[in-house]
GROMACS .gro file of C-alpha atoms in nm:
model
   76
    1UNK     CA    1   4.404   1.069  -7.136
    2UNK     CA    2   4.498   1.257  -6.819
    3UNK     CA    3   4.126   1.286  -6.720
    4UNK     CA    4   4.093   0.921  -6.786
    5UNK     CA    5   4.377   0.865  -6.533
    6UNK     CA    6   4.238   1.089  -6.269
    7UNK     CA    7   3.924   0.956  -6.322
    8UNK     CA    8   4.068   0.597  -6.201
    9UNK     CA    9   4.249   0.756  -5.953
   10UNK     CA   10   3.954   0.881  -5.795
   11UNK     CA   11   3.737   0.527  -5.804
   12UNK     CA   12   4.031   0.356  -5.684
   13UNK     CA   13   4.003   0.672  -5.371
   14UNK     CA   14   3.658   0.652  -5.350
   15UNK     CA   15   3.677   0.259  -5.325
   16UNK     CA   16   3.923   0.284  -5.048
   17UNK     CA   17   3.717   0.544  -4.873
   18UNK     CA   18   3.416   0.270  -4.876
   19UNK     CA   19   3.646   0.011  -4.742
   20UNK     CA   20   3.741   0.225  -4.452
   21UNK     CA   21   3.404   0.298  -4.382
   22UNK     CA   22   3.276  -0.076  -4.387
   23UNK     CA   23   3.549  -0.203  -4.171
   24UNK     CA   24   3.493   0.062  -3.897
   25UNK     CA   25   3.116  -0.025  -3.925
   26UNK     CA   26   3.244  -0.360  -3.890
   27UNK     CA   27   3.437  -0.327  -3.602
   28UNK     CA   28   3.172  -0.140  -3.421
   29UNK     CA   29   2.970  -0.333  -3.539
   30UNK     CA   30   3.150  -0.648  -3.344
   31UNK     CA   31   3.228  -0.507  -3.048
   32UNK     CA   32   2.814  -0.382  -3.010
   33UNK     CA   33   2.765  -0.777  -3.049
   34UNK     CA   34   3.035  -0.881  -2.775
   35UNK     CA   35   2.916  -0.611  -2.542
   36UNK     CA   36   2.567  -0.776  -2.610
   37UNK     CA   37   2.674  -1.123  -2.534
   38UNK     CA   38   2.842  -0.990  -2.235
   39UNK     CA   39   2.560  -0.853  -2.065
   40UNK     CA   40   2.312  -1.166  -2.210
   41UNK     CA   41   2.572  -1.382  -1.981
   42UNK     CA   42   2.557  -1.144  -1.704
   43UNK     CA   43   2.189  -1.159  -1.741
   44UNK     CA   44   2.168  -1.518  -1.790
   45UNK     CA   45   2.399  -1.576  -1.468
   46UNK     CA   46   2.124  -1.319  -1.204
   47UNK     CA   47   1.852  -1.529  -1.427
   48UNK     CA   48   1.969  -1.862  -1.264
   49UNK     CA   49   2.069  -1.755  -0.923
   50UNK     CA   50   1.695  -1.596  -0.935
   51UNK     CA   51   1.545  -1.910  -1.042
   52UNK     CA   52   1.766  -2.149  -0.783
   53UNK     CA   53   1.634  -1.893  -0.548
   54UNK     CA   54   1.303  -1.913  -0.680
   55UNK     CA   55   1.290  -2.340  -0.664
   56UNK     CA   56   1.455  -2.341  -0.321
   57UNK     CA   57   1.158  -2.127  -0.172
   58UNK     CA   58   0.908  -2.349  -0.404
   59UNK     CA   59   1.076  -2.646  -0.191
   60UNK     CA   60   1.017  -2.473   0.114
   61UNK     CA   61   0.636  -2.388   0.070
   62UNK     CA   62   0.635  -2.775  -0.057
   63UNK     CA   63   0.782  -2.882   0.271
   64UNK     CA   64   0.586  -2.641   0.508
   65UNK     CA   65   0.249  -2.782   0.329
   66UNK     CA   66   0.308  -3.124   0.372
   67UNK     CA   67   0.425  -3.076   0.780
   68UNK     CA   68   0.069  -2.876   0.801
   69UNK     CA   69  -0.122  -3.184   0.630
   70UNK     CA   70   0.069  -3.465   0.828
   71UNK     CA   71  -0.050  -3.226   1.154
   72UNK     CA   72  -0.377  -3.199   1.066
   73UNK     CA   73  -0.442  -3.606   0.977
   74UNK     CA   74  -0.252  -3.672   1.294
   75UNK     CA   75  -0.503  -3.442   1.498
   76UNK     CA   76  -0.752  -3.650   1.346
   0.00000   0.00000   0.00000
């Protein structure tokens, strides 16, 4: 009877032990995926600024092609 007890009493321990275990995984677990989103935002912010950077010199080549064509047919 006593061994049956102890027996319990050592599940219900072990059990407890588990739970511990899965919530810290958990919580690390949750803070890995905010730091992720944190730096996928960061990333996602340089990504724009690069590609406004990007389309604003694409404008400018645009521009500097069309003032070398309208020179040329006027030389014409």
């Amino acid at each position: 009877m006593l061994q049956k007890y102890m027996d319990e009493v050592m599940m219900e321990l072990e059990c407890e032990r588990k739970n511990e275990l899965n919530e810290r995984c958990l919580e690390d677990s949750v803070e890995d995926y905010d730091s992720e989103i944190d730096y996928l935002e960061e990333s996602d912010h340089y990504t724009e600024s690069e590609q406004s950077d990007d389309e604003e010199q694409e404008q400018e080549s645009v521009q500097e092609e069309s003032q070398s064509t309208l020179r040329r047919m006027s030389g014409i």
